[in-house]
Amino acid sequence: MKIKKAVITAAARGERLYPVADTIQKAMLPVIDIDGLHKPVIQIIAEEAFASGIEELGIVCAPGDGERYLSSFASLRDNLLKSFKSVDWARKQAEKVDDLLHRLQFAEQQEPLGYGHAVYCAREFVNNEPFLLLLGDYLYVSDMLQKRCAAQLVELATQESCSVSAVNPTIEHQIGRYGTLTGKQVAGKTGVYQIDKIIEKPSLSIAELELQTPGLRVGYYLCFFGMHVFTPAVFDLLQKQVEQHSQNVMLTPALQELATQEKYLALEVKGNRYDLSRKHGLLSAQVALGLAGEAHSETLTTLVELLAEANARKSN
């Protein structure tokens, strides 16, 4: 199974980031990447996919946003070339942006009918192939220097020729934020599970009864990491909800059904995910990227200075 396509869902308007999301698409917010350069969020996510072997990228967006993305990236490329003539880093970044533009396609979600519906909107782009699914408001930082989080996932999916969802062991007071699952560990494969049951944002009482996974630390559960590799079978399962004219097409019930129909694994990814839509999510992601990348020393120095200043103010 070769995974050549990736889908990024970026149709939500970003109410939790009001008022900034009223003036700029949230996926175009600037962040300093691990290479020390300021980039739009969606470019960082795209480069995560490309570094994992992806060749084509489809963005699910709100009506009219596709042209805005194309215009913004074309302007960014042209400005890099005009403003930094003969500067090596600018030329390389302009080439990366141009490469992104050539690999990019869009699918519009005409109405906000749920996350599952947003995924379903990519069906034509996927064209009956396996695909990598990423969230447009998550950034990922790998613990492995030479292997991105998405690359870890794609590698296992390719080896096993099946759908694979990335998970992280998550402490119990946070599981209400995520899809949470349980399953049996696959023999001979550390951190790989055959998925049995998935519940979207469960209460702790339900998780204690139904979602405990043998081998995890006490008080921890397997929660979705925000990236998946799916076979095209997921679209047939989502279609059932779409045909029922659901106003909130959910991905999790489709994944529960997928687990009963075909081989479907979970992988403990070595890394962390950062939800930019949460309060201070952008700040957390920026600090994590800074500490993981070329600006490590500068980021650490800045944090120490800010903590010292805050402590001094508190003492006065």
PDB file of C-alpha atoms in Angstrom:
ATOM      1  CA  MET A   1       0.000   0.000   0.000  1.00  0.00           C
ATOM      2  CA  LYS A   2       1.545   3.293  -1.115  1.00  0.00           C
ATOM      3  CA  ILE A   3       0.213   6.473   0.467  1.00  0.00           C
ATOM      4  CA  LYS A   4       0.640   9.349  -1.969  1.00  0.00           C
ATOM      5  CA  LYS A   5      -2.155  11.712  -0.903  1.00  0.00           C
ATOM      6  CA  ALA A   6      -2.844  13.736   2.224  1.00  0.00           C
ATOM      7  CA  VAL A   7      -5.942  15.650   3.285  1.00  0.00           C
ATOM      8  CA  ILE A   8      -5.875  18.637   5.644  1.00  0.00           C
ATOM      9  CA  THR A   9      -9.232  19.683   7.118  1.00  0.00           C
ATOM     10  CA  ALA A  10      -9.312  23.478   7.442  1.00  0.00           C
ATOM     11  CA  ALA A  11     -12.943  24.463   6.884  1.00  0.00           C
ATOM     12  CA  ALA A  12     -13.786  25.668  10.405  1.00  0.00           C
ATOM     13  CA  ARG A  13     -13.921  29.424  10.855  1.00  0.00           C
ATOM     14  CA  GLY A  14     -11.979  29.429  14.119  1.00  0.00           C
ATOM     15  CA  GLU A  15     -14.535  30.835  16.540  1.00  0.00           C
ATOM     16  CA  ARG A  16     -12.249  29.943  19.448  1.00  0.00           C
ATOM     17  CA  LEU A  17      -9.593  32.250  17.976  1.00  0.00           C
ATOM     18  CA  TYR A  18     -11.895  35.297  17.765  1.00  0.00           C
ATOM     19  CA  PRO A  19     -11.224  38.063  16.847  1.00  0.00           C
ATOM     20  CA  VAL A  20      -8.016  37.226  14.962  1.00  0.00           C
ATOM     21  CA  ALA A  21      -9.718  34.542  12.846  1.00  0.00           C
ATOM     22  CA  ASP A  22     -12.091  37.237  11.557  1.00  0.00           C
ATOM     23  CA  THR A  23      -9.195  39.039   9.882  1.00  0.00           C
ATOM     24  CA  ILE A  24      -6.968  36.141   8.770  1.00  0.00           C
ATOM     25  CA  GLN A  25      -7.581  32.460   8.085  1.00  0.00           C
ATOM     26  CA  LYS A  26      -6.448  30.647  11.211  1.00  0.00           C
ATOM     27  CA  ALA A  27      -4.396  28.231   9.103  1.00  0.00           C
ATOM     28  CA  MET A  28      -2.408  31.232   7.814  1.00  0.00           C
ATOM     29  CA  LEU A  29      -1.345  32.430  11.262  1.00  0.00           C
ATOM     30  CA  PRO A  30       2.465  32.752  11.396  1.00  0.00           C
ATOM     31  CA  VAL A  31       4.594  30.433  13.538  1.00  0.00           C
ATOM     32  CA  ILE A  32       8.373  30.005  13.720  1.00  0.00           C
ATOM     33  CA  ASP A  33       9.085  26.486  12.438  1.00  0.00           C
ATOM     34  CA  ILE A  34      11.870  24.144  13.582  1.00  0.00           C
ATOM     35  CA  ASP A  35      14.113  25.582  10.848  1.00  0.00           C
ATOM     36  CA  GLY A  36      13.842  29.016  12.494  1.00  0.00           C
ATOM     37  CA  LEU A  37      11.707  30.603   9.768  1.00  0.00           C
ATOM     38  CA  HIS A  38       8.291  32.227  10.124  1.00  0.00           C
ATOM     39  CA  LYS A  39       5.689  30.257   8.136  1.00  0.00           C
ATOM     40  CA  PRO A  40       1.909  30.002   7.912  1.00  0.00           C
ATOM     41  CA  VAL A  41       0.563  27.144  10.028  1.00  0.00           C
ATOM     42  CA  ILE A  42      -0.799  25.263   7.033  1.00  0.00           C
ATOM     43  CA  GLN A  43       2.594  25.349   5.311  1.00  0.00           C
ATOM     44  CA  ILE A  44       4.174  23.703   8.368  1.00  0.00           C
ATOM     45  CA  ILE A  45       1.487  20.984   8.286  1.00  0.00           C
ATOM     46  CA  ALA A  46       1.990  20.522   4.535  1.00  0.00           C
ATOM     47  CA  GLU A  47       5.738  20.129   4.993  1.00  0.00           C
ATOM     48  CA  GLU A  48       5.040  17.506   7.678  1.00  0.00           C
ATOM     49  CA  ALA A  49       3.146  15.566   4.994  1.00  0.00           C
ATOM     50  CA  PHE A  50       5.735  16.062   2.233  1.00  0.00           C
ATOM     51  CA  ALA A  51       8.559  14.972   4.550  1.00  0.00           C
ATOM     52  CA  SER A  52       6.589  11.748   5.079  1.00  0.00           C
ATOM     53  CA  GLY A  53       6.480  10.818   1.392  1.00  0.00           C
ATOM     54  CA  ILE A  54       3.215  12.508   0.407  1.00  0.00           C
ATOM     55  CA  GLU A  55       3.011  13.700  -3.204  1.00  0.00           C
ATOM     56  CA  GLU A  56      -0.411  15.404  -3.453  1.00  0.00           C
ATOM     57  CA  LEU A  57      -2.225  17.540  -0.913  1.00  0.00           C
ATOM     58  CA  GLY A  58      -5.944  18.297  -0.674  1.00  0.00           C
ATOM     59  CA  ILE A  59      -7.252  21.005   1.654  1.00  0.00           C
ATOM     60  CA  VAL A  60     -10.895  20.896   2.738  1.00  0.00           C
ATOM     61  CA  CYS A  61     -11.861  24.530   3.153  1.00  0.00           C
ATOM     62  CA  ALA A  62     -14.833  26.857   3.519  1.00  0.00           C
ATOM     63  CA  PRO A  63     -16.346  28.318   0.335  1.00  0.00           C
ATOM     64  CA  GLY A  64     -14.023  30.850  -1.269  1.00  0.00           C
ATOM     65  CA  ASP A  65     -11.032  30.043   0.932  1.00  0.00           C
ATOM     66  CA  GLY A  66      -9.178  28.101  -1.752  1.00  0.00           C
ATOM     67  CA  GLU A  67      -8.562  31.206  -3.826  1.00  0.00           C
ATOM     68  CA  ARG A  68      -7.435  33.058  -0.712  1.00  0.00           C
ATOM     69  CA  TYR A  69      -4.850  30.364   0.053  1.00  0.00           C
ATOM     70  CA  LEU A  70      -3.563  30.384  -3.512  1.00  0.00           C
ATOM     71  CA  SER A  71      -3.338  34.169  -3.562  1.00  0.00           C
ATOM     72  CA  SER A  72      -1.575  34.298  -0.179  1.00  0.00           C
ATOM     73  CA  PHE A  73       1.011  31.681  -1.085  1.00  0.00           C
ATOM     74  CA  ALA A  74       1.650  33.166  -4.533  1.00  0.00           C
ATOM     75  CA  SER A  75       2.184  36.563  -2.886  1.00  0.00           C
ATOM     76  CA  LEU A  76       4.513  35.010  -0.297  1.00  0.00           C
ATOM     77  CA  ARG A  77       6.587  33.309  -3.014  1.00  0.00           C
ATOM     78  CA  ASP A  78       6.840  36.467  -5.117  1.00  0.00           C
ATOM     79  CA  ASN A  79       7.734  38.661  -2.145  1.00  0.00           C
ATOM     80  CA  LEU A  80      10.512  36.291  -1.081  1.00  0.00           C
ATOM     81  CA  LEU A  81      12.059  36.502  -4.542  1.00  0.00           C
ATOM     82  CA  LYS A  82      11.659  40.280  -4.915  1.00  0.00           C
ATOM     83  CA  SER A  83      12.578  41.389  -1.400  1.00  0.00           C
ATOM     84  CA  PHE A  84      15.535  39.045  -0.817  1.00  0.00           C
ATOM     85  CA  LYS A  85      17.228  38.896  -4.213  1.00  0.00           C
ATOM     86  CA  SER A  86      20.169  36.458  -4.333  1.00  0.00           C
ATOM     87  CA  VAL A  87      19.633  35.471  -0.661  1.00  0.00           C
ATOM     88  CA  ASP A  88      19.972  31.694  -0.461  1.00  0.00           C
ATOM     89  CA  TRP A  89      17.427  30.992   2.311  1.00  0.00           C
ATOM     90  CA  ALA A  90      14.759  33.118   0.586  1.00  0.00           C
ATOM     91  CA  ARG A  91      15.284  31.384  -2.750  1.00  0.00           C
ATOM     92  CA  LYS A  92      14.959  27.962  -1.102  1.00  0.00           C
ATOM     93  CA  GLN A  93      11.792  28.999   0.740  1.00  0.00           C
ATOM     94  CA  ALA A  94      10.298  30.434  -2.445  1.00  0.00           C
ATOM     95  CA  GLU A  95      10.976  27.084  -4.134  1.00  0.00           C
ATOM     96  CA  LYS A  96       9.220  25.265  -1.278  1.00  0.00           C
ATOM     97  CA  VAL A  97       6.175  27.525  -1.549  1.00  0.00           C
ATOM     98  CA  ASP A  98       6.096  27.072  -5.322  1.00  0.00           C
ATOM     99  CA  ASP A  99       6.288  23.289  -4.861  1.00  0.00           C
ATOM    100  CA  LEU A 100       3.381  23.487  -2.405  1.00  0.00           C
ATOM    101  CA  LEU A 101       1.294  25.460  -4.917  1.00  0.00           C
ATOM    102  CA  HIS A 102       1.896  22.829  -7.611  1.00  0.00           C
ATOM    103  CA  ARG A 103       0.837  19.946  -5.327  1.00  0.00           C
ATOM    104  CA  LEU A 104      -2.230  21.645  -3.875  1.00  0.00           C
ATOM    105  CA  GLN A 105      -5.915  20.990  -4.583  1.00  0.00           C
ATOM    106  CA  PHE A 106      -9.046  22.145  -2.745  1.00  0.00           C
ATOM    107  CA  ALA A 107     -12.400  20.676  -1.781  1.00  0.00           C
ATOM    108  CA  GLU A 108     -15.020  23.043  -0.376  1.00  0.00           C
ATOM    109  CA  GLN A 109     -17.298  22.155   2.520  1.00  0.00           C
ATOM    110  CA  GLN A 110     -20.393  24.136   1.555  1.00  0.00           C
ATOM    111  CA  GLU A 111     -22.034  23.840   4.987  1.00  0.00           C
ATOM    112  CA  PRO A 112     -20.573  23.208   8.476  1.00  0.00           C
ATOM    113  CA  LEU A 113     -22.063  19.732   8.918  1.00  0.00           C
ATOM    114  CA  GLY A 114     -19.449  18.257  11.224  1.00  0.00           C
ATOM    115  CA  TYR A 115     -15.891  16.961  11.088  1.00  0.00           C
ATOM    116  CA  GLY A 116     -16.874  13.689   9.455  1.00  0.00           C
ATOM    117  CA  HIS A 117     -18.579  15.646   6.684  1.00  0.00           C
ATOM    118  CA  ALA A 118     -15.416  17.715   6.158  1.00  0.00           C
ATOM    119  CA  VAL A 119     -13.462  14.487   5.679  1.00  0.00           C
ATOM    120  CA  TYR A 120     -16.163  13.173   3.327  1.00  0.00           C
ATOM    121  CA  CYS A 121     -15.768  16.274   1.156  1.00  0.00           C
ATOM    122  CA  ALA A 122     -12.280  15.022   0.192  1.00  0.00           C
ATOM    123  CA  ARG A 123     -13.663  11.834  -1.401  1.00  0.00           C
ATOM    124  CA  GLU A 124     -13.238  12.992  -4.993  1.00  0.00           C
ATOM    125  CA  PHE A 125      -9.669  14.180  -4.362  1.00  0.00           C
ATOM    126  CA  VAL A 126      -8.721  10.900  -2.649  1.00  0.00           C
ATOM    127  CA  ASN A 127     -10.139   8.944  -5.617  1.00  0.00           C
ATOM    128  CA  ASN A 128     -10.313   5.508  -3.971  1.00  0.00           C
ATOM    129  CA  GLU A 129      -6.742   5.554  -2.631  1.00  0.00           C
ATOM    130  CA  PRO A 130      -5.384   5.318   0.917  1.00  0.00           C
ATOM    131  CA  PHE A 131      -4.624   8.741   2.371  1.00  0.00           C
ATOM    132  CA  LEU A 132      -3.065  10.596   5.289  1.00  0.00           C
ATOM    133  CA  LEU A 133      -5.472  12.820   7.238  1.00  0.00           C
ATOM    134  CA  LEU A 134      -4.190  15.832   9.197  1.00  0.00           C
ATOM    135  CA  LEU A 135      -5.945  18.588  11.140  1.00  0.00           C
ATOM    136  CA  GLY A 136      -5.552  22.172   9.991  1.00  0.00           C
ATOM    137  CA  ASP A 137      -5.305  23.483  13.563  1.00  0.00           C
ATOM    138  CA  TYR A 138      -2.799  20.976  14.977  1.00  0.00           C
ATOM    139  CA  LEU A 139       0.976  21.207  14.863  1.00  0.00           C
ATOM    140  CA  TYR A 140       3.126  18.179  15.564  1.00  0.00           C
ATOM    141  CA  VAL A 141       6.599  17.859  17.090  1.00  0.00           C
ATOM    142  CA  SER A 142       8.391  14.518  16.772  1.00  0.00           C
ATOM    143  CA  ASP A 143      10.701  13.085  19.427  1.00  0.00           C
ATOM    144  CA  MET A 144      12.688  11.426  16.612  1.00  0.00           C
ATOM    145  CA  LEU A 145      15.238  13.674  14.892  1.00  0.00           C
ATOM    146  CA  GLN A 146      15.039  12.034  11.481  1.00  0.00           C
ATOM    147  CA  LYS A 147      11.401  10.919  11.388  1.00  0.00           C
ATOM    148  CA  ARG A 148       8.335  13.170  11.554  1.00  0.00           C
ATOM    149  CA  CYS A 149       5.199  12.089  13.400  1.00  0.00           C
ATOM    150  CA  ALA A 150       3.359  11.554  10.113  1.00  0.00           C
ATOM    151  CA  ALA A 151       6.275   9.511   8.762  1.00  0.00           C
ATOM    152  CA  GLN A 152       5.995   7.129  11.721  1.00  0.00           C
ATOM    153  CA  LEU A 153       2.318   6.641  10.941  1.00  0.00           C
ATOM    154  CA  VAL A 154       2.744   6.248   7.177  1.00  0.00           C
ATOM    155  CA  GLU A 155       5.537   3.719   7.700  1.00  0.00           C
ATOM    156  CA  LEU A 156       3.345   1.400   9.796  1.00  0.00           C
ATOM    157  CA  ALA A 157       0.316   1.777   7.502  1.00  0.00           C
ATOM    158  CA  THR A 158       2.491   0.904   4.516  1.00  0.00           C
ATOM    159  CA  GLN A 159       3.966  -2.138   6.262  1.00  0.00           C
ATOM    160  CA  GLU A 160       0.593  -3.443   7.470  1.00  0.00           C
ATOM    161  CA  SER A 161      -1.515  -2.348   4.452  1.00  0.00           C
ATOM    162  CA  CYS A 162      -4.320  -1.047   6.653  1.00  0.00           C
ATOM    163  CA  SER A 163      -5.798   2.017   8.329  1.00  0.00           C
ATOM    164  CA  VAL A 164      -3.763   3.339  11.265  1.00  0.00           C
ATOM    165  CA  SER A 165      -4.618   6.125  13.726  1.00  0.00           C
ATOM    166  CA  ALA A 166      -1.945   7.908  15.719  1.00  0.00           C
ATOM    167  CA  VAL A 167      -2.520   7.968  19.489  1.00  0.00           C
ATOM    168  CA  ASN A 168      -0.835   9.307  22.598  1.00  0.00           C
ATOM    169  CA  PRO A 169      -1.178   7.985  26.157  1.00  0.00           C
ATOM    170  CA  THR A 170      -3.096  10.849  27.786  1.00  0.00           C
ATOM    171  CA  ILE A 171      -3.718  11.552  31.458  1.00  0.00           C
ATOM    172  CA  GLU A 172      -7.314  10.977  32.562  1.00  0.00           C
ATOM    173  CA  HIS A 173      -8.326  14.594  33.243  1.00  0.00           C
ATOM    174  CA  GLN A 174      -7.653  15.481  29.578  1.00  0.00           C
ATOM    175  CA  ILE A 175      -9.498  12.655  27.812  1.00  0.00           C
ATOM    176  CA  GLY A 176     -12.701  14.704  27.509  1.00  0.00           C
ATOM    177  CA  ARG A 177     -10.926  16.668  24.756  1.00  0.00           C
ATOM    178  CA  TYR A 178     -10.223  13.738  22.444  1.00  0.00           C
ATOM    179  CA  GLY A 179     -11.515  10.615  20.787  1.00  0.00           C
ATOM    180  CA  THR A 180     -10.350   7.824  23.098  1.00  0.00           C
ATOM    181  CA  LEU A 181      -9.879   4.151  22.315  1.00  0.00           C
ATOM    182  CA  THR A 182      -8.783   0.812  23.617  1.00  0.00           C
ATOM    183  CA  GLY A 183      -7.466  -2.338  22.007  1.00  0.00           C
ATOM    184  CA  LYS A 184      -5.118  -5.269  22.254  1.00  0.00           C
ATOM    185  CA  GLN A 185      -1.398  -4.757  21.833  1.00  0.00           C
ATOM    186  CA  VAL A 186      -0.104  -6.429  18.667  1.00  0.00           C
ATOM    187  CA  ALA A 187       2.401  -9.161  19.482  1.00  0.00           C
ATOM    188  CA  GLY A 188       5.986  -8.182  18.737  1.00  0.00           C
ATOM    189  CA  LYS A 189       5.150  -4.530  18.006  1.00  0.00           C
ATOM    190  CA  THR A 190       5.662  -2.052  20.835  1.00  0.00           C
ATOM    191  CA  GLY A 191       3.036   0.674  20.960  1.00  0.00           C
ATOM    192  CA  VAL A 192       0.833  -0.874  18.254  1.00  0.00           C
ATOM    193  CA  TYR A 193      -2.761  -1.887  19.059  1.00  0.00           C
ATOM    194  CA  GLN A 194      -5.590  -3.635  17.262  1.00  0.00           C
ATOM    195  CA  ILE A 195      -8.464  -1.224  17.878  1.00  0.00           C
ATOM    196  CA  ASP A 196     -11.526  -2.607  19.676  1.00  0.00           C
ATOM    197  CA  LYS A 197     -13.560   0.364  20.869  1.00  0.00           C
ATOM    198  CA  ILE A 198     -13.593   4.135  20.280  1.00  0.00           C
ATOM    199  CA  ILE A 199     -15.611   6.771  22.142  1.00  0.00           C
ATOM    200  CA  GLU A 200     -15.591  10.468  21.271  1.00  0.00           C
ATOM    201  CA  LYS A 201     -14.626  12.684  24.252  1.00  0.00           C
ATOM    202  CA  PRO A 202     -15.720  10.218  26.943  1.00  0.00           C
ATOM    203  CA  SER A 203     -16.413  11.032  30.561  1.00  0.00           C
ATOM    204  CA  LEU A 204     -13.920   9.608  33.032  1.00  0.00           C
ATOM    205  CA  SER A 205     -16.524   7.225  34.463  1.00  0.00           C
ATOM    206  CA  ILE A 206     -17.222   5.730  31.013  1.00  0.00           C
ATOM    207  CA  ALA A 207     -13.501   5.544  30.242  1.00  0.00           C
ATOM    208  CA  GLU A 208     -12.827   3.679  33.485  1.00  0.00           C
ATOM    209  CA  LEU A 209     -15.492   1.125  32.604  1.00  0.00           C
ATOM    210  CA  GLU A 210     -14.909   0.686  28.876  1.00  0.00           C
ATOM    211  CA  LEU A 211     -11.602   2.122  27.664  1.00  0.00           C
ATOM    212  CA  GLN A 212      -8.807   0.938  29.940  1.00  0.00           C
ATOM    213  CA  THR A 213      -5.901  -0.539  27.992  1.00  0.00           C
ATOM    214  CA  PRO A 214      -3.627  -3.163  29.590  1.00  0.00           C
ATOM    215  CA  GLY A 215      -0.002  -2.031  29.761  1.00  0.00           C
ATOM    216  CA  LEU A 216      -0.630   1.697  30.108  1.00  0.00           C
ATOM    217  CA  ARG A 217       0.254   3.592  33.251  1.00  0.00           C
ATOM    218  CA  VAL A 218      -2.564   3.932  35.765  1.00  0.00           C
ATOM    219  CA  GLY A 219      -4.738   6.932  34.931  1.00  0.00           C
ATOM    220  CA  TYR A 220      -3.715   7.068  31.252  1.00  0.00           C
ATOM    221  CA  TYR A 221      -5.778   6.318  28.136  1.00  0.00           C
ATOM    222  CA  LEU A 222      -5.071   6.098  24.403  1.00  0.00           C
ATOM    223  CA  CYS A 223      -6.334   9.305  22.779  1.00  0.00           C
ATOM    224  CA  PHE A 224      -6.280  10.359  19.153  1.00  0.00           C
ATOM    225  CA  PHE A 225      -3.211  12.348  18.174  1.00  0.00           C
ATOM    226  CA  GLY A 226      -4.859  14.260  15.324  1.00  0.00           C
ATOM    227  CA  MET A 227      -3.539  12.286  12.354  1.00  0.00           C
ATOM    228  CA  HIS A 228      -4.666   9.109  10.634  1.00  0.00           C
ATOM    229  CA  VAL A 229      -4.032   6.968   7.590  1.00  0.00           C
ATOM    230  CA  PHE A 230      -7.272   5.588   6.155  1.00  0.00           C
ATOM    231  CA  THR A 231      -8.240   3.231   3.397  1.00  0.00           C
ATOM    232  CA  PRO A 232     -11.015   4.621   1.158  1.00  0.00           C
ATOM    233  CA  ALA A 233     -13.497   2.353   3.004  1.00  0.00           C
ATOM    234  CA  VAL A 234     -13.964   5.191   5.497  1.00  0.00           C
ATOM    235  CA  PHE A 235     -15.900   7.189   2.876  1.00  0.00           C
ATOM    236  CA  ASP A 236     -18.559   4.477   2.460  1.00  0.00           C
ATOM    237  CA  LEU A 237     -19.090   4.534   6.238  1.00  0.00           C
ATOM    238  CA  LEU A 238     -19.354   8.330   6.323  1.00  0.00           C
ATOM    239  CA  GLN A 239     -21.748   8.255   3.387  1.00  0.00           C
ATOM    240  CA  LYS A 240     -24.332   6.443   5.517  1.00  0.00           C
ATOM    241  CA  GLN A 241     -24.528   9.462   7.830  1.00  0.00           C
ATOM    242  CA  VAL A 242     -24.532  11.912   4.912  1.00  0.00           C
ATOM    243  CA  GLU A 243     -27.456  10.090   3.273  1.00  0.00           C
ATOM    244  CA  GLN A 244     -29.401  10.331   6.546  1.00  0.00           C
ATOM    245  CA  HIS A 245     -29.095  14.135   6.195  1.00  0.00           C
ATOM    246  CA  SER A 246     -27.294  14.391   9.511  1.00  0.00           C
ATOM    247  CA  GLN A 247     -26.514  17.944  10.621  1.00  0.00           C
ATOM    248  CA  ASN A 248     -23.420  16.686  12.454  1.00  0.00           C
ATOM    249  CA  VAL A 249     -21.620  13.940  10.537  1.00  0.00           C
ATOM    250  CA  MET A 250     -19.121  12.475  12.999  1.00  0.00           C
ATOM    251  CA  LEU A 251     -15.929  10.632  12.173  1.00  0.00           C
ATOM    252  CA  THR A 252     -15.728   8.532  15.345  1.00  0.00           C
ATOM    253  CA  PRO A 253     -18.821   6.330  14.720  1.00  0.00           C
ATOM    254  CA  ALA A 254     -17.499   5.588  11.236  1.00  0.00           C
ATOM    255  CA  LEU A 255     -14.157   4.577  12.723  1.00  0.00           C
ATOM    256  CA  GLN A 256     -15.848   2.295  15.244  1.00  0.00           C
ATOM    257  CA  GLU A 257     -17.582   0.567  12.330  1.00  0.00           C
ATOM    258  CA  LEU A 258     -14.309   0.459  10.402  1.00  0.00           C
ATOM    259  CA  ALA A 259     -12.721  -1.425  13.298  1.00  0.00           C
ATOM    260  CA  THR A 260     -15.359  -4.163  12.960  1.00  0.00           C
ATOM    261  CA  GLN A 261     -14.980  -4.480   9.185  1.00  0.00           C
ATOM    262  CA  GLU A 262     -11.270  -4.516   8.492  1.00  0.00           C
ATOM    263  CA  LYS A 263      -7.834  -4.433  10.074  1.00  0.00           C
ATOM    264  CA  TYR A 264      -7.451  -1.107  11.861  1.00  0.00           C
ATOM    265  CA  LEU A 265      -4.492  -0.300  14.108  1.00  0.00           C
ATOM    266  CA  ALA A 266      -3.440   2.425  16.527  1.00  0.00           C
ATOM    267  CA  LEU A 267       0.169   3.573  16.859  1.00  0.00           C
ATOM    268  CA  GLU A 268       1.675   5.361  19.835  1.00  0.00           C
ATOM    269  CA  VAL A 269       3.483   8.125  17.987  1.00  0.00           C
ATOM    270  CA  LYS A 270       6.756   9.341  19.464  1.00  0.00           C
ATOM    271  CA  GLY A 271       6.000  13.035  19.691  1.00  0.00           C
ATOM    272  CA  ASN A 272       3.401  15.573  20.783  1.00  0.00           C
ATOM    273  CA  ARG A 273       0.503  17.429  19.191  1.00  0.00           C
ATOM    274  CA  TYR A 274      -0.549  21.003  19.895  1.00  0.00           C
ATOM    275  CA  ASP A 275      -4.122  22.200  19.359  1.00  0.00           C
ATOM    276  CA  LEU A 276      -3.845  25.778  18.130  1.00  0.00           C
ATOM    277  CA  SER A 277      -7.530  26.481  18.771  1.00  0.00           C
ATOM    278  CA  ARG A 278      -7.189  25.992  22.512  1.00  0.00           C
ATOM    279  CA  LYS A 279      -6.392  28.891  24.802  1.00  0.00           C
ATOM    280  CA  HIS A 280      -2.614  29.398  24.703  1.00  0.00           C
ATOM    281  CA  GLY A 281      -2.427  26.592  22.108  1.00  0.00           C
ATOM    282  CA  LEU A 282      -0.525  28.771  19.654  1.00  0.00           C
ATOM    283  CA  LEU A 283       1.871  29.823  22.396  1.00  0.00           C
ATOM    284  CA  SER A 284       2.464  26.197  23.474  1.00  0.00           C
ATOM    285  CA  ALA A 285       3.088  25.119  19.890  1.00  0.00           C
ATOM    286  CA  GLN A 286       5.504  27.981  19.310  1.00  0.00           C
ATOM    287  CA  VAL A 287       7.528  27.173  22.419  1.00  0.00           C
ATOM    288  CA  ALA A 288       7.609  23.460  21.526  1.00  0.00           C
ATOM    289  CA  LEU A 289       8.767  24.130  17.951  1.00  0.00           C
ATOM    290  CA  GLY A 290      11.368  26.574  19.221  1.00  0.00           C
ATOM    291  CA  LEU A 291      12.804  24.100  21.713  1.00  0.00           C
ATOM    292  CA  ALA A 292      12.797  21.293  19.118  1.00  0.00           C
ATOM    293  CA  GLY A 293      14.480  23.266  16.363  1.00  0.00           C
ATOM    294  CA  GLU A 294      17.380  25.488  15.396  1.00  0.00           C
ATOM    295  CA  ALA A 295      16.227  28.249  17.751  1.00  0.00           C
ATOM    296  CA  HIS A 296      16.501  25.990  20.831  1.00  0.00           C
ATOM    297  CA  SER A 297      19.049  28.090  22.736  1.00  0.00           C
ATOM    298  CA  GLU A 298      17.349  31.376  21.870  1.00  0.00           C
ATOM    299  CA  THR A 299      13.943  30.015  22.890  1.00  0.00           C
ATOM    300  CA  LEU A 300      15.293  28.667  26.174  1.00  0.00           C
ATOM    301  CA  THR A 301      17.036  31.962  26.956  1.00  0.00           C
ATOM    302  CA  THR A 302      13.845  33.913  26.213  1.00  0.00           C
ATOM    303  CA  LEU A 303      11.789  31.661  28.505  1.00  0.00           C
ATOM    304  CA  VAL A 304      14.282  32.017  31.355  1.00  0.00           C
ATOM    305  CA  GLU A 305      14.322  35.809  30.955  1.00  0.00           C
ATOM    306  CA  LEU A 306      10.510  36.020  30.911  1.00  0.00           C
ATOM    307  CA  LEU A 307      10.228  33.833  34.025  1.00  0.00           C
ATOM    308  CA  ALA A 308      12.832  35.952  35.800  1.00  0.00           C
ATOM    309  CA  GLU A 309      10.977  39.154  34.879  1.00  0.00           C
ATOM    310  CA  ALA A 310       7.653  37.708  36.051  1.00  0.00           C
ATOM    311  CA  ASN A 311       9.215  36.576  39.335  1.00  0.00           C
ATOM    312  CA  ALA A 312      10.748  40.013  39.880  1.00  0.00           C
ATOM    313  CA  ARG A 313       7.400  41.730  39.333  1.00  0.00           C
ATOM    314  CA  LYS A 314       5.719  39.357  41.751  1.00  0.00           C
ATOM    315  CA  SER A 315       8.352  40.110  44.405  1.00  0.00           C
ATOM    316  CA  ASN A 316       7.906  43.895  44.143  1.00  0.00           C
TER     317      ASN A 316
END
